[in-house]
Tab-separated table of C-alpha atoms in Angstrom:
chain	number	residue	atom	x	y	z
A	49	UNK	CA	0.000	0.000	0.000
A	50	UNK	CA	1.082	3.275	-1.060
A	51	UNK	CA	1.432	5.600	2.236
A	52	UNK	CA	2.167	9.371	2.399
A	53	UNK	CA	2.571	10.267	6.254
A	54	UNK	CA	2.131	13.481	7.713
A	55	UNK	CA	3.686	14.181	11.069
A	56	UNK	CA	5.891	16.557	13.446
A	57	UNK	CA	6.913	16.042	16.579
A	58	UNK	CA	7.738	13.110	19.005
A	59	UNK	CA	4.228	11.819	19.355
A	60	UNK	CA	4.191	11.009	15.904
A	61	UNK	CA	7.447	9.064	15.336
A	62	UNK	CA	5.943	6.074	16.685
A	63	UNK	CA	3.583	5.522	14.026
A	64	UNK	CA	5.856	6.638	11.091
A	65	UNK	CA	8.369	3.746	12.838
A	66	UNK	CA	5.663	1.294	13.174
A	67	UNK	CA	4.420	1.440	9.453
A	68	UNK	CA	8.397	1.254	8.371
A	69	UNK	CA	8.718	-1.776	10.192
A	70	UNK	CA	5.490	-3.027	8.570
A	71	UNK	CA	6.755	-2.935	5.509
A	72	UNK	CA	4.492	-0.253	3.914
A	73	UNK	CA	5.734	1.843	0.780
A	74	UNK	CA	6.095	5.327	2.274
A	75	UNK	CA	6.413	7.404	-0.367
A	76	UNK	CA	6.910	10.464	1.333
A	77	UNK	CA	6.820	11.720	4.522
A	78	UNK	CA	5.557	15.464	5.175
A	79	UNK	CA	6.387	17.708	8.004
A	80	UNK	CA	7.186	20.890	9.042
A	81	UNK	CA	9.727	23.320	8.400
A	82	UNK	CA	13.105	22.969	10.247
A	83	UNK	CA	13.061	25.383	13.252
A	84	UNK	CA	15.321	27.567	15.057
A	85	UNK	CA	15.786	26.525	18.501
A	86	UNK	CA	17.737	27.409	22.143
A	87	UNK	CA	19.621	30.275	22.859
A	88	UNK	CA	21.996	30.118	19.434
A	89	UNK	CA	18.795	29.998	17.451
A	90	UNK	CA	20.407	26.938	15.527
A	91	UNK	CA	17.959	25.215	12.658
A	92	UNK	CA	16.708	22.399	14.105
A	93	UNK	CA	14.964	19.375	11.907
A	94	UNK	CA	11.531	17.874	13.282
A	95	UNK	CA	11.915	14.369	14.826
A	96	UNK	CA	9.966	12.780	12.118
A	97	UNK	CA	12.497	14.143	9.753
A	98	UNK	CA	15.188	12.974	11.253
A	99	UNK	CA	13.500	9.499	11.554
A	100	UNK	CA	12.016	9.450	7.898
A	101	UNK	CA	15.850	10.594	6.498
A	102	UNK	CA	17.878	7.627	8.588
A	103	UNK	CA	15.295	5.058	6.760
A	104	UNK	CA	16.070	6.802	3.505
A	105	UNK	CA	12.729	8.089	3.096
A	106	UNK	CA	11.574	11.277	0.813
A	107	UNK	CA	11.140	14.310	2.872
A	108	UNK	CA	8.724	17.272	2.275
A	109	UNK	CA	8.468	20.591	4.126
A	110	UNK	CA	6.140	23.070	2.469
A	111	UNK	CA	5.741	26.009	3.489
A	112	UNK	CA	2.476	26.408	2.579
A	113	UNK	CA	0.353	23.022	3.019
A	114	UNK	CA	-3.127	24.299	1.262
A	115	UNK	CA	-1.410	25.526	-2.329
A	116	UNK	CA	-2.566	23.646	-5.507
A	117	UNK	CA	1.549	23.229	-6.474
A	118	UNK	CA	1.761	21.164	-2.682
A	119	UNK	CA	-1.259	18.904	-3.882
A	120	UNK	CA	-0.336	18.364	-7.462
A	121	UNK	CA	2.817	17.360	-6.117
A	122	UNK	CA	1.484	14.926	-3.699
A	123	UNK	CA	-1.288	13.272	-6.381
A	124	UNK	CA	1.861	12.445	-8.967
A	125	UNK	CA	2.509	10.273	-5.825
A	126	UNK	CA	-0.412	7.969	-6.373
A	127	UNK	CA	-0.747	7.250	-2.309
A	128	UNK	CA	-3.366	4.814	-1.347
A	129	UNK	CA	-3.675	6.127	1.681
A	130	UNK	CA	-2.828	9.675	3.777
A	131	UNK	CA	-1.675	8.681	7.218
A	132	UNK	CA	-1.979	12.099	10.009
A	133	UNK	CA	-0.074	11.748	13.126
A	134	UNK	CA	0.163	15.383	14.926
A	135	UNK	CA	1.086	17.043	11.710
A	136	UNK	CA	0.394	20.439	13.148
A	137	UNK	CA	-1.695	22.056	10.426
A	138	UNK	CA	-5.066	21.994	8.967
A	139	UNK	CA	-4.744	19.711	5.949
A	140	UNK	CA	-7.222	21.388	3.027
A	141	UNK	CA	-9.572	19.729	0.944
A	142	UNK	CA	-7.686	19.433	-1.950
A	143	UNK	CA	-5.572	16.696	0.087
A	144	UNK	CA	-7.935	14.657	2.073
A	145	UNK	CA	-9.479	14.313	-1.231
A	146	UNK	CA	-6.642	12.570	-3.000
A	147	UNK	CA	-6.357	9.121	-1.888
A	148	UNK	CA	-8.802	6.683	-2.557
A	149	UNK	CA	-8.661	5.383	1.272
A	150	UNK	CA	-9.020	8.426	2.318
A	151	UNK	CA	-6.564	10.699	4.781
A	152	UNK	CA	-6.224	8.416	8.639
A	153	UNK	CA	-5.411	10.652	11.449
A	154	UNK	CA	-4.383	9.551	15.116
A	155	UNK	CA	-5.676	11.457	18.023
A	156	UNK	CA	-5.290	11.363	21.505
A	157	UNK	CA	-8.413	11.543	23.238
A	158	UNK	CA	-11.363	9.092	22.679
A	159	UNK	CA	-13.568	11.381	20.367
A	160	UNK	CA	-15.601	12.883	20.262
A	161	UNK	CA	-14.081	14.041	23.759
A	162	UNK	CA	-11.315	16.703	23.624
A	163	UNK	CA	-11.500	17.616	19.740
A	164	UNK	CA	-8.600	19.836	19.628
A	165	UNK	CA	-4.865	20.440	19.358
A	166	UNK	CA	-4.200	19.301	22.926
A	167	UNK	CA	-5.907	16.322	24.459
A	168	UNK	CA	-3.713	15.030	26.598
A	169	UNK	CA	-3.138	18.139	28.704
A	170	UNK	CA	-6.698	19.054	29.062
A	171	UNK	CA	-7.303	15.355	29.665
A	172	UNK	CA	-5.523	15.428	33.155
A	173	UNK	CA	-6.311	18.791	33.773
A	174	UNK	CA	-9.896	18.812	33.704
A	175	UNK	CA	-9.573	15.183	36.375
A	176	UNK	CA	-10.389	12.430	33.840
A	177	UNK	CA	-9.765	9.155	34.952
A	178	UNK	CA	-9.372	7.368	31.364
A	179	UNK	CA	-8.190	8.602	27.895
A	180	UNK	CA	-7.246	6.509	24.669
A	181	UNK	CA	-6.639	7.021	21.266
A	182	UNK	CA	-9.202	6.934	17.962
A	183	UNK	CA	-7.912	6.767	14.863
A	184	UNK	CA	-10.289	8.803	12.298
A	185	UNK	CA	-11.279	9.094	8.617
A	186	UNK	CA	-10.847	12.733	7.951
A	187	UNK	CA	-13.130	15.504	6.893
A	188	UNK	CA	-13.115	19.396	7.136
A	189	UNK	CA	-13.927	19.423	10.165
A	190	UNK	CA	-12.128	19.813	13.797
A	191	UNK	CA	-11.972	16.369	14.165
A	192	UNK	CA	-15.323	15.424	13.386
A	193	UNK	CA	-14.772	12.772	10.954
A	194	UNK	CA	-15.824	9.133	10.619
A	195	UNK	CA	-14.431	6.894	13.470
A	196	UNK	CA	-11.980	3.913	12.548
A	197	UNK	CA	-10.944	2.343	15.455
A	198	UNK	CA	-10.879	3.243	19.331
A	199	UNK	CA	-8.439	1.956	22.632
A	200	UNK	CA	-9.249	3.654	25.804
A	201	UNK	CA	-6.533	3.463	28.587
A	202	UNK	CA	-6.441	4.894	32.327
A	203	UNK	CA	-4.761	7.756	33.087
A	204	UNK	CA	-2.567	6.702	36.745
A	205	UNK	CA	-1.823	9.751	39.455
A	206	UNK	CA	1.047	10.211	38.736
A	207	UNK	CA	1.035	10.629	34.954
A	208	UNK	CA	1.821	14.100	33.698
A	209	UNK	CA	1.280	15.471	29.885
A	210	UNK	CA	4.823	14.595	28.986
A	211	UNK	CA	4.456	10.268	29.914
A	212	UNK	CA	0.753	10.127	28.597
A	213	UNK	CA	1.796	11.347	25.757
A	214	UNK	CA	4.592	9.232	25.125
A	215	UNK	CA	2.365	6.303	26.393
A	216	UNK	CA	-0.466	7.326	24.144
A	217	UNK	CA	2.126	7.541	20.778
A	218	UNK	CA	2.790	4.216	21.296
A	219	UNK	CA	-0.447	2.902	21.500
A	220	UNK	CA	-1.461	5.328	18.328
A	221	UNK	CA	1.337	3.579	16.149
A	222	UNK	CA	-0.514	0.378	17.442
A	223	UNK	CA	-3.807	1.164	16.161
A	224	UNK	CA	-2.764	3.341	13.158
A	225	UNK	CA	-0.851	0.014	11.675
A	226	UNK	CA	-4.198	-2.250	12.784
A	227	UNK	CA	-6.227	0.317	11.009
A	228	UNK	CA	-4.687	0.602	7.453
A	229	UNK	CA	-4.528	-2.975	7.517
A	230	UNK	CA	-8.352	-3.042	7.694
A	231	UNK	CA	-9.139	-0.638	5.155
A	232	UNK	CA	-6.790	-2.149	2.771
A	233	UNK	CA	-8.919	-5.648	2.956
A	234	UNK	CA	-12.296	-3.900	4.086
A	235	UNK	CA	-12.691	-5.046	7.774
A	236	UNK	CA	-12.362	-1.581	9.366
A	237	UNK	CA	-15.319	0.646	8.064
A	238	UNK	CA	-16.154	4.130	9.232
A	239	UNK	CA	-18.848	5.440	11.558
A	240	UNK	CA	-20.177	8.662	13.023
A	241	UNK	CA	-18.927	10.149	16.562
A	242	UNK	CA	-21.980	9.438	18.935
A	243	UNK	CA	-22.382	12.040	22.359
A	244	UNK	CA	-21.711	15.539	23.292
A	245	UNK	CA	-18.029	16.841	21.793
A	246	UNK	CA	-15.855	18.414	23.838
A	247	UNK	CA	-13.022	20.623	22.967
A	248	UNK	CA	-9.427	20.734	23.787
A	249	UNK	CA	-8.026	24.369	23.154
A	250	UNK	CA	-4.136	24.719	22.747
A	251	UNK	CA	-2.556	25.380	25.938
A	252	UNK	CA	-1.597	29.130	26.386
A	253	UNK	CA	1.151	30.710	28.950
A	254	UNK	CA	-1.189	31.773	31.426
A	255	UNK	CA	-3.271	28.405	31.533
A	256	UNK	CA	-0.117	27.129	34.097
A	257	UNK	CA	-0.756	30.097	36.596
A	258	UNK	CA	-1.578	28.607	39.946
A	259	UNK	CA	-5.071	29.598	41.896
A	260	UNK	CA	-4.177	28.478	45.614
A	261	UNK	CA	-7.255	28.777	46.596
A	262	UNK	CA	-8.703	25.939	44.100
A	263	UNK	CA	-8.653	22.322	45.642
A	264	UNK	CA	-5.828	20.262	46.081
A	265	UNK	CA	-6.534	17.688	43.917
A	266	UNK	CA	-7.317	20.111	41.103
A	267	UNK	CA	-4.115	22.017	41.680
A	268	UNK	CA	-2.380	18.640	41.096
A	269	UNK	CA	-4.121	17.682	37.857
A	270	UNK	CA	-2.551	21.376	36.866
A	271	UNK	CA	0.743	20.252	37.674
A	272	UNK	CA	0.622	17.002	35.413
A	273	UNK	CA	-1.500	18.698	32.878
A	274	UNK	CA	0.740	21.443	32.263
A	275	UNK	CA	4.307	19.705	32.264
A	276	UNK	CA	6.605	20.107	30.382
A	277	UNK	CA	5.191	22.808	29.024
A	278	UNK	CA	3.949	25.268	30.201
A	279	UNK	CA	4.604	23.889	33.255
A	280	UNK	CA	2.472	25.323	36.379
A	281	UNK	CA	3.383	28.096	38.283
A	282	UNK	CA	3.269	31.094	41.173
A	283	UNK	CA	5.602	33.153	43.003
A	284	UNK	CA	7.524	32.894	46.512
A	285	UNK	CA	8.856	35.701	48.012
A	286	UNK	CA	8.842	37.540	44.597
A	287	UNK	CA	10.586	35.060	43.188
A	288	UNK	CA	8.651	32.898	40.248
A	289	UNK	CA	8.205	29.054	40.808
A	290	UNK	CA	7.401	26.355	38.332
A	291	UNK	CA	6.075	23.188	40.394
A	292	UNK	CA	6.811	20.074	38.728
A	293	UNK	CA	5.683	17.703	41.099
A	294	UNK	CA	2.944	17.217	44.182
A	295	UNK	CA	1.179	14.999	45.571
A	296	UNK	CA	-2.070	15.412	47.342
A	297	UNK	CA	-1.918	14.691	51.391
A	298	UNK	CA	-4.592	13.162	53.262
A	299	UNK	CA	-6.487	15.813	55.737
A	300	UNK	CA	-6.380	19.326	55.837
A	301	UNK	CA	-5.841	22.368	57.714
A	302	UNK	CA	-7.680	25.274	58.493
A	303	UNK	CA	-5.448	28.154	57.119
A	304	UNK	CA	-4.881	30.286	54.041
A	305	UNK	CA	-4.781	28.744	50.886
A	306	UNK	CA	-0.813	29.073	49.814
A	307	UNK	CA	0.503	29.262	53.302
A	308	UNK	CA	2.776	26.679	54.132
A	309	UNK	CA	2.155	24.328	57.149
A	310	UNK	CA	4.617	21.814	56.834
A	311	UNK	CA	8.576	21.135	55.793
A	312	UNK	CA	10.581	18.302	55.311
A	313	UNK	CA	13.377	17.046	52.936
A	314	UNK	CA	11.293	15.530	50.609
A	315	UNK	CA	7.902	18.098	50.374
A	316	UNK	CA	6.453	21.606	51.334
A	317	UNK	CA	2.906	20.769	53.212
A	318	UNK	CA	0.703	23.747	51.647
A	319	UNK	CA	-2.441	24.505	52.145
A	320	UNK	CA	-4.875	25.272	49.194
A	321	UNK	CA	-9.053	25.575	49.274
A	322	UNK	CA	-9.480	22.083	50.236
A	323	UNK	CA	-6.880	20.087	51.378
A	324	UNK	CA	-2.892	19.844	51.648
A	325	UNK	CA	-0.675	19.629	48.298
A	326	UNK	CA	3.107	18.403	48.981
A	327	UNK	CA	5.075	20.313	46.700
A	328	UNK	CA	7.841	18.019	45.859
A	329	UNK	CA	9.912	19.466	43.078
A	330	UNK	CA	10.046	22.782	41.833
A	331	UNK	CA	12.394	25.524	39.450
A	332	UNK	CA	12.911	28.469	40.284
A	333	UNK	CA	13.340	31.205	37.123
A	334	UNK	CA	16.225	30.698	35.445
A	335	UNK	CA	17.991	28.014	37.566
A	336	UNK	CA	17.402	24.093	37.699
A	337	UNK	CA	15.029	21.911	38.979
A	338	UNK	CA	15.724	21.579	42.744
A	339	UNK	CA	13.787	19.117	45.458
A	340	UNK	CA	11.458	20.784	47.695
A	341	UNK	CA	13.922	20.394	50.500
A	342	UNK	CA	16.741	22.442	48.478
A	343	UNK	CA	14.556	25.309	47.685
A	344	UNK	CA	13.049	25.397	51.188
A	345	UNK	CA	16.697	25.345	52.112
A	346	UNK	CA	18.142	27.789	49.773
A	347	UNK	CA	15.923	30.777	50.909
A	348	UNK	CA	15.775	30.006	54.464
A	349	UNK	CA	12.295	29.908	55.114
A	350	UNK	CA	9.983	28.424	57.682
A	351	UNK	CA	6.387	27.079	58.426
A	352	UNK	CA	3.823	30.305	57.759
A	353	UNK	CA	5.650	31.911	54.708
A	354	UNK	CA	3.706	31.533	51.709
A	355	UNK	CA	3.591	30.785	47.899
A	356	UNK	CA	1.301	33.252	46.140
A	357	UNK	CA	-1.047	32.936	43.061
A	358	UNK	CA	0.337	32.612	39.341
C-alpha cells in the first residue's frame, strides 16, 4: 500500500516507525519546516524528519500546506492512503481528497471528547480518569470525521502530559498500523462520533498560573496537565516558581490557601481551598530543577511563609 505520512513532533514518530517496520511503501513523509531553537537559534529538523531521512525516506516541508503546487505534487505520488499523526496544520480539501482510502489521522483523546490540538493536557487537567486514542477518517472538520478504530486506557496519578503522551504515541502507532490494515482488505469501516463533543483548546502561557485557593486535587491535575510545558506556576517571596511535582496529602488544615504548614526534605505541606498539596519538586526562574527540601533550604524559610497565586 502506497502511504504518504504526515507528522511533526515526538508523538508522531511512533507511528511513522511502526508502518516502516510493517513494511508499507512510504512514499513520502511530510512535516514541518526545520526550526530555530535554544539560545543560538540553531535550525533544528523535526523528529519525524530525522526518523524518515535515517530510513532513507523522501522528505517534504512546504511552506504552505493548502497551495494547488503542494497537492499536485502529492497526487503524482499515487498514495493509497494519507496517514496524520500530529502534523500540526489543517490539511485542506484538496488533500484529504486525494487518496482513494481516504486521509487516517491519530488522536489522543477518545472522540468525540477533547476535539482539539491538545488532548492530553486538558485530559488530566480537567480530572479524567481514562483517555485513549481513535484513529479517524478525515473531513473538514475539527476532528469530526468518521471513526476507525478506538483503545481507551487509564490515566494513573502520577502521569503528567509529557508520559501520557509518550504512552499514548505508542499505542497510536498500534492502532494506526491495525487500522490501514483493515481498510486495505475492508474489515475496518467508518462510523459517526456518537455524544456531546468536547473541545481541547491549545494550551496558552497563562493556563499554568496557579489559583491556591482551588482544591488540592485540582491544583495537582494542573501540575501534570501542564508539564513540560507550560509547566504550572506562582511566586515565593517575589521570586517565580514552576512546580513540577505534588502529591495530594490526606487531611487538611484550616489556614490560608498558599501558606505553608509543613517542611521536610522531601515536600512543602501547603495549604490550598481544600486540602494539603506536597510540593515536591520545583524551578525556580532561570535556575534548575531543585527538590522541595533544596529550595526550602536555599531561601531560608519556615512554616507560615507563603507561595502566592500565578
Amino acid at each position: 500500500m502506497r502511504v504518504i505520512f504526515f507528522g511533526t513532533p515526538d508523538f508522531a514518530v511512533p507511528s511513522l516507525k511502526v508502518l516502516v517496520e510493517a513494511g508499507e511503501d512510504i512514499v513520502a513523509v511530510v512535516t514541518r519546516p526545520d526550526r530555530a531553537k535554544g539560545r543560538g537559534r540553531k535550525l533544528t529538523a523535526p523528529p519525524v524528519k530525522e526518523l524518515a531521512q535515517s530510513r532513507g525516506l523522501r522528505v517534504m516541508q512546504p511552506a504552505a500546506v493548502g497551495s494547488q503546487a503542494f497537492a499536485e505534487e502529492l497526487s503524482s505520488l499515487d498514495p493509497d492512503v494519507i496517514a496524520v499523526v500530529a502534523y500540526g496544520r489543517i490539511i485542506p480539501p484538496s488533500i484529504l481528497r486525494l487518496p482513494p482510502l481516504g486521509c487516517v489521522n491519530v488522536h489522543a483523546s477518545l472522540l468525540p471528547k477533547y476535539r482539539g490540538a491538545a488532548p492530553v493536557q486538558r485530559a488530566i487537567i480537567n480530572g479524567e480518569k481514562k483517555t485513549g486514542v481513535t484513529t479517524m477518517l478525515m473531513d473538514e472538520g475539527l476532528d469530526t470525521g468518521g471513526i476507525l478504530l478506538q483503545e481507551e486506557t487509564e490515566i494513573s496519578s502520577d502521569e503528567n502530559a509529557g508520559s501520557l503522551g509518550a504512552r499514548l504515541s505508542v499505542m497510536g502507532a498500534s492502532l494506526l498500523s491495525v487500522t490501514l490494515e483493515g481498510l486495505k482488505n475492508g474489515t475496518v469501516k467508518p462510523f459517526p462520533q456518537a455524544g456531546e463533543p468536547t473541545y481541547a483548546p491549545p494550551l496558552k502561557k497563562e493556563d499554568g498560573g496557579i489559583d491556591w485557593s482551588l482544591p488540592a486535587e485540582r491544583l495537582s491535575d494542573l501540575i501534570r496537565g501542564t508539564y513540560p510545558w507550560p509547566g504550572a506556576y506562582c511566586s515565593f517571596q517575589g521570586e517565580r516558581v514552576t512546580i513540577l511535582r505534588a502529591s495530594v496529602a490526606e487531611g487538611g488544615h484550616d489556614c490560608a490557601p498558599g501558606a505553608i504548614t509543613g517542611i521536610s526534605a522531601e515536600s512543602i505541606c501547603t495549604c490550598t481551598g481544600r486540602g494539603i498539596l506536597r510540593v515536591l519538586e520545583l524551578k525556580p526562574r532561570g535556575k534548575k530543577a531543585m527538590s522541595a527540601g533544596a529550595f526550602i533550604r536555599g531561601r531560608h524559610a519556615k512554616e507560615g511563609a507563603s507561595f502566592d497565586g500565578g
